[in-house]
mmCIF file of C-alpha atoms and ligand atoms in Angstrom:
data_model
loop_
_atom_site.group_PDB
_atom_site.id
_atom_site.type_symbol
_atom_site.label_atom_id
_atom_site.label_comp_id
_atom_site.label_asym_id
_atom_site.label_seq_id
_atom_site.Cartn_x
_atom_site.Cartn_y
_atom_site.Cartn_z
ATOM 1 C CA MET A 4 -53.307 7.225 -92.142
ATOM 2 C CA ALA A 5 -54.144 8.578 -88.717
ATOM 3 C CA ARG A 6 -52.913 6.584 -85.777
ATOM 4 C CA ASN A 7 -54.024 6.703 -82.239
ATOM 5 C CA VAL A 8 -52.986 4.968 -79.052
ATOM 6 C CA LYS A 9 -54.496 1.504 -79.037
ATOM 7 C CA HIS A 10 -53.452 0.269 -75.645
ATOM 8 C CA VAL A 11 -50.771 0.644 -73.072
ATOM 9 C CA LEU A 12 -48.131 -2.060 -73.339
ATOM 10 C CA ILE A 13 -45.984 -1.077 -70.376
ATOM 11 C CA GLY A 14 -47.276 1.187 -67.713
ATOM 12 C CA ARG A 15 -45.235 3.908 -65.937
ATOM 13 C CA GLU A 16 -44.775 2.026 -62.685
ATOM 14 C CA GLU A 17 -43.392 -1.042 -64.526
ATOM 15 C CA ILE A 18 -41.024 1.257 -66.444
ATOM 16 C CA ALA A 19 -39.815 2.837 -63.175
ATOM 17 C CA GLY A 20 -39.106 -0.664 -61.807
ATOM 18 C CA MET A 21 -37.206 -1.591 -64.952
ATOM 19 C CA VAL A 22 -35.094 1.525 -64.591
ATOM 20 C CA ARG A 23 -34.302 0.813 -60.896
ATOM 21 C CA SER A 24 -33.256 -2.778 -61.645
ATOM 22 C CA VAL A 25 -31.051 -1.955 -64.690
ATOM 23 C CA GLY A 26 -29.539 0.868 -62.594
ATOM 24 C CA ALA A 27 -28.774 -1.405 -59.713
ATOM 25 C CA ARG A 28 -26.907 -3.801 -62.147
ATOM 26 C CA ILE A 29 -24.814 -0.892 -63.488
ATOM 27 C CA ASN A 30 -24.063 0.416 -60.013
ATOM 28 C CA ALA A 31 -22.802 -2.982 -58.996
ATOM 29 C CA ASP A 32 -20.868 -3.694 -62.186
ATOM 30 C CA TYR A 33 -19.162 -0.192 -62.230
ATOM 31 C CA ALA A 34 -18.581 0.282 -58.565
ATOM 32 C CA GLY A 35 -15.410 2.335 -58.089
ATOM 33 C CA ARG A 36 -15.366 3.462 -61.667
ATOM 34 C CA GLU A 37 -16.708 6.543 -63.467
ATOM 35 C CA VAL A 38 -19.021 6.053 -66.411
ATOM 36 C CA MET A 39 -19.703 8.108 -69.538
ATOM 37 C CA LEU A 40 -23.388 7.663 -70.662
ATOM 38 C CA VAL A 41 -23.694 8.241 -74.365
ATOM 39 C CA CYS A 42 -27.358 9.033 -75.092
ATOM 40 C CA VAL A 43 -28.549 8.195 -78.583
ATOM 41 C CA LEU A 44 -30.900 11.043 -79.511
ATOM 42 C CA LYS A 45 -33.718 11.581 -79.639
ATOM 43 C CA GLY A 46 -35.493 8.421 -78.438
ATOM 44 C CA ALA A 47 -33.244 7.624 -75.444
ATOM 45 C CA CYS A 48 -33.519 11.063 -73.793
ATOM 46 C CA VAL A 49 -36.280 10.057 -71.356
ATOM 47 C CA PHE A 50 -34.588 6.755 -70.446
ATOM 48 C CA LEU A 51 -31.293 8.619 -69.936
ATOM 49 C CA SER A 52 -32.780 11.105 -67.565
ATOM 50 C CA ASP A 53 -34.393 8.394 -65.468
ATOM 51 C CA LEU A 54 -31.295 6.102 -65.570
ATOM 52 C CA MET A 55 -28.786 8.696 -64.608
ATOM 53 C CA ARG A 56 -30.779 9.549 -61.374
ATOM 54 C CA VAL A 57 -30.661 5.991 -60.148
ATOM 55 C CA LEU A 58 -26.959 5.700 -60.656
ATOM 56 C CA ASP A 59 -24.653 6.216 -57.660
ATOM 57 C CA VAL A 60 -21.362 5.868 -59.548
ATOM 58 C CA PRO A 61 -19.917 9.116 -60.878
ATOM 59 C CA VAL A 62 -21.517 9.894 -64.250
ATOM 60 C CA ALA A 63 -20.809 12.159 -67.174
ATOM 61 C CA ILE A 64 -23.154 12.426 -70.133
ATOM 62 C CA ASP A 65 -22.867 13.117 -73.812
ATOM 63 C CA PHE A 66 -25.160 12.990 -76.788
ATOM 64 C CA MET A 67 -25.096 11.654 -80.267
ATOM 65 C CA SER A 68 -27.694 11.807 -82.977
ATOM 66 C CA VAL A 69 -27.872 9.251 -85.698
ATOM 67 C CA SER A 70 -30.322 8.479 -88.510
ATOM 68 C CA SER A 71 -30.933 4.828 -89.050
ATOM 69 C CA TYR A 72 -34.088 5.040 -90.946
ATOM 70 C CA GLY A 73 -34.172 6.302 -94.566
ATOM 71 C CA SER A 74 -37.294 8.040 -95.857
ATOM 72 C CA GLY A 75 -39.073 4.653 -96.061
ATOM 73 C CA THR A 76 -40.672 2.762 -93.327
ATOM 74 C CA SER A 77 -38.045 0.299 -92.082
ATOM 75 C CA THR A 78 -34.421 0.243 -91.099
ATOM 76 C CA THR A 79 -32.171 0.498 -94.106
ATOM 77 C CA GLY A 80 -28.936 -0.449 -92.502
ATOM 78 C CA THR A 81 -27.418 2.910 -93.360
ATOM 79 C CA VAL A 82 -26.427 4.758 -90.184
ATOM 80 C CA ARG A 83 -25.563 8.369 -90.562
ATOM 81 C CA ILE A 84 -24.122 10.450 -87.759
ATOM 82 C CA LEU A 85 -26.120 13.758 -87.557
ATOM 83 C CA ARG A 86 -24.479 14.950 -84.386
ATOM 84 C CA ASP A 87 -21.216 13.638 -82.903
ATOM 85 C CA LEU A 88 -20.114 13.605 -79.276
ATOM 86 C CA ASP A 89 -18.527 16.654 -77.706
ATOM 87 C CA ALA A 90 -16.325 14.578 -75.459
ATOM 88 C CA ASP A 91 -13.283 12.474 -76.172
ATOM 89 C CA ILE A 92 -14.086 8.999 -74.936
ATOM 90 C CA ALA A 93 -10.616 7.575 -74.999
ATOM 91 C CA GLY A 94 -9.882 5.773 -71.690
ATOM 92 C CA LYS A 95 -13.542 6.252 -70.451
ATOM 93 C CA HIS A 96 -15.973 3.525 -69.420
ATOM 94 C CA VAL A 97 -18.664 4.152 -71.950
ATOM 95 C CA ILE A 98 -22.263 2.998 -71.744
ATOM 96 C CA VAL A 99 -24.287 3.641 -74.875
ATOM 97 C CA VAL A 100 -27.926 4.418 -73.789
ATOM 98 C CA GLU A 101 -30.531 3.431 -76.436
ATOM 99 C CA ASP A 102 -34.266 3.452 -76.443
ATOM 100 C CA ILE A 103 -34.911 0.151 -78.237
ATOM 101 C CA VAL A 104 -33.008 -2.522 -80.115
ATOM 102 C CA ASP A 105 -34.805 -3.689 -83.135
ATOM 103 C CA THR A 106 -32.782 -5.093 -86.083
ATOM 104 C CA GLY A 107 -29.523 -4.256 -84.197
ATOM 105 C CA LEU A 108 -28.045 -2.400 -87.135
ATOM 106 C CA THR A 109 -27.832 0.995 -85.433
ATOM 107 C CA LEU A 110 -26.148 -0.379 -82.346
ATOM 108 C CA ARG A 111 -23.805 -2.595 -84.108
ATOM 109 C CA TYR A 112 -22.523 0.306 -86.133
ATOM 110 C CA LEU A 113 -22.378 2.638 -83.059
ATOM 111 C CA LYS A 114 -20.519 0.114 -80.923
ATOM 112 C CA GLU A 115 -17.995 -0.618 -83.690
ATOM 113 C CA MET A 116 -17.500 3.102 -84.484
ATOM 114 C CA LEU A 117 -17.101 4.134 -80.842
ATOM 115 C CA SER A 118 -14.739 1.286 -80.160
ATOM 116 C CA THR A 119 -12.199 2.791 -82.673
ATOM 117 C CA ARG A 120 -11.958 5.881 -80.213
ATOM 118 C CA ARG A 121 -10.222 3.522 -77.657
ATOM 119 C CA PRO A 122 -12.565 3.750 -74.639
ATOM 120 C CA ALA A 123 -11.494 1.704 -71.624
ATOM 121 C CA SER A 124 -14.688 -0.247 -72.075
ATOM 122 C CA ILE A 125 -17.924 -0.035 -73.923
ATOM 123 C CA ALA A 126 -21.283 -1.472 -73.148
ATOM 124 C CA VAL A 127 -24.862 -0.875 -74.272
ATOM 125 C CA CYS A 128 -27.917 -0.285 -72.145
ATOM 126 C CA ALA A 129 -31.265 -0.368 -73.998
ATOM 127 C CA ALA A 130 -34.606 0.281 -72.370
ATOM 128 C CA PHE A 131 -36.480 -2.149 -74.675
ATOM 129 C CA ASP A 132 -35.480 -5.022 -76.894
ATOM 130 C CA LYS A 133 -37.407 -6.657 -79.783
ATOM 131 C CA PRO A 134 -35.213 -9.837 -80.399
ATOM 132 C CA ALA A 135 -37.784 -11.165 -82.873
ATOM 133 C CA ARG A 136 -36.661 -8.509 -85.460
ATOM 134 C CA ARG A 137 -32.938 -8.922 -85.064
ATOM 135 C CA LYS A 138 -30.982 -8.937 -88.310
ATOM 136 C CA VAL A 139 -27.493 -8.755 -86.999
ATOM 137 C CA HIS A 140 -25.968 -9.919 -83.692
ATOM 138 C CA VAL A 141 -25.002 -7.226 -81.294
ATOM 139 C CA GLU A 142 -24.070 -7.779 -77.654
ATOM 140 C CA VAL A 143 -26.519 -5.678 -75.473
ATOM 141 C CA GLU A 144 -25.123 -5.887 -71.974
ATOM 142 C CA TYR A 145 -28.147 -4.270 -70.252
ATOM 143 C CA VAL A 146 -31.673 -4.778 -71.512
ATOM 144 C CA GLY A 147 -34.521 -3.176 -69.510
ATOM 145 C CA MET A 148 -37.383 -5.238 -70.970
ATOM 146 C CA THR A 149 -37.803 -7.733 -73.761
ATOM 147 C CA ILE A 150 -41.033 -6.871 -75.781
ATOM 148 C CA PRO A 151 -42.987 -8.615 -78.474
ATOM 149 C CA ASP A 152 -42.826 -7.508 -82.061
ATOM 150 C CA GLU A 153 -44.997 -4.493 -81.813
ATOM 151 C CA PHE A 154 -44.286 -0.908 -82.828
ATOM 152 C CA ILE A 155 -44.335 1.116 -79.665
ATOM 153 C CA VAL A 156 -44.434 4.788 -78.829
ATOM 154 C CA GLY A 157 -44.059 6.847 -75.645
ATOM 155 C CA TYR A 158 -41.364 7.028 -73.060
ATOM 156 C CA GLY A 159 -39.203 8.862 -75.700
ATOM 157 C CA LEU A 160 -40.211 6.786 -78.684
ATOM 158 C CA ASP A 161 -42.001 8.517 -81.513
ATOM 159 C CA PHE A 162 -44.185 7.990 -84.572
ATOM 160 C CA GLY A 163 -43.646 10.713 -87.016
ATOM 161 C CA GLY A 164 -42.080 12.866 -84.341
ATOM 162 C CA LYS A 165 -45.027 12.606 -81.980
ATOM 163 C CA TYR A 166 -45.942 10.665 -78.793
ATOM 164 C CA ARG A 167 -42.497 10.963 -77.267
ATOM 165 C CA ASN A 168 -44.012 12.655 -74.232
ATOM 166 C CA LEU A 169 -46.432 9.728 -73.268
ATOM 167 C CA PRO A 170 -45.314 8.431 -69.862
ATOM 168 C CA ASP A 171 -46.345 4.859 -70.658
ATOM 169 C CA VAL A 172 -45.213 2.782 -73.561
ATOM 170 C CA CYS A 173 -48.090 2.261 -75.959
ATOM 171 C CA VAL A 174 -49.117 0.491 -79.105
ATOM 172 C CA LEU A 175 -50.719 2.498 -81.926
ATOM 173 C CA SER A 176 -53.830 1.593 -84.016
ATOM 174 C CA ASP A 177 -53.764 1.309 -87.773
ATOM 175 C CA ASP A 178 -50.444 -0.371 -87.924
ATOM 176 C CA ASP A 179 -49.382 0.690 -91.372
ATOM 177 C CA GLY A 180 -45.606 0.801 -91.008
ATOM 178 C CA GLN A 181 -42.745 1.856 -88.829
ATOM 179 C CA GLY A 182 -42.093 5.657 -88.833
ATOM 180 C CA GLY A 183 -39.623 6.111 -85.943
ATOM 181 C CA THR A 184 -37.228 8.950 -86.469
ATOM 182 C CA LYS A 185 -34.723 8.198 -83.635
HETATM 183 P P1 5GP B 9 -32.365 -0.785 -85.313
HETATM 184 O O1 5GP B 9 -31.138 -0.384 -85.951
HETATM 185 O O2 5GP B 9 -32.128 -1.657 -84.069
HETATM 186 O O3 5GP B 9 -33.331 -1.547 -86.280
HETATM 187 O O4 5GP B 9 -33.233 0.428 -84.961
HETATM 188 C C1 5GP B 9 -33.228 1.079 -83.676
HETATM 189 C C2 5GP B 9 -33.968 2.315 -83.805
HETATM 190 O O5 5GP B 9 -35.188 2.105 -84.528
HETATM 191 C C3 5GP B 9 -34.419 2.732 -82.409
HETATM 192 O O6 5GP B 9 -33.381 3.441 -81.742
HETATM 193 C C4 5GP B 9 -35.682 3.441 -82.622
HETATM 194 O O7 5GP B 9 -35.391 4.826 -83.003
HETATM 195 C C5 5GP B 9 -36.270 2.787 -83.947
HETATM 196 N N1 5GP B 9 -37.225 1.804 -83.581
HETATM 197 C C6 5GP B 9 -37.195 0.430 -83.593
HETATM 198 N N2 5GP B 9 -38.310 -0.141 -83.121
HETATM 199 C C7 5GP B 9 -39.121 0.904 -82.819
HETATM 200 C C8 5GP B 9 -40.449 0.876 -82.248
HETATM 201 O O8 5GP B 9 -41.105 -0.081 -81.913
HETATM 202 N N3 5GP B 9 -40.998 2.151 -82.016
HETATM 203 C C9 5GP B 9 -40.366 3.344 -82.345
HETATM 204 N N4 5GP B 9 -40.963 4.459 -82.038
HETATM 205 N N5 5GP B 9 -39.103 3.373 -82.783
HETATM 206 C C10 5GP B 9 -38.499 2.163 -83.096
#
């Protein structure tokens, strides 16, 4: 079914304000330390590039790609690593940068898996959070914005690989399932 943008849920100015405030919290919490931002591709790439530019602590970045959705339309709980980090995170202060927390399954897996690599600390920073859909508990230290249970696109988030380039967070028409592909 064809889907079009129905309405803007979060405009670009509001998103910019969210990035500044989450960045200020990270700057305060990590003052005097160096952080390793781990970007979960592909959805978090826009958030990462905004977030890293408001940080004034020393920053290194790395990327992971995981697949949390099967071929169907909802999270299966099976998380596959499609691309692993280049860097060794042992002894580093890691912040996992995610686009959105939905069921929590992806982040719970990632946090547990990365913890086994002995980072000095590990935290999660998600641009958006949909707590209404949570299936498992996962500590998300930095949440940009809590949103209602709507399937969103834009600001890095896709439907069927499209819409990531929209500067605003939007809701699509013809809500016939969830087809995010990380
Ligand atoms: P979780 O494991 O928390 O259920 O899944 C998180 C991932 O599902 C996100 O990183 C994102 O790729 C995808 N996802 C969850 N909710 C949405 C949404 O509203 N829109 C889009 N485009 N993807 C979503």
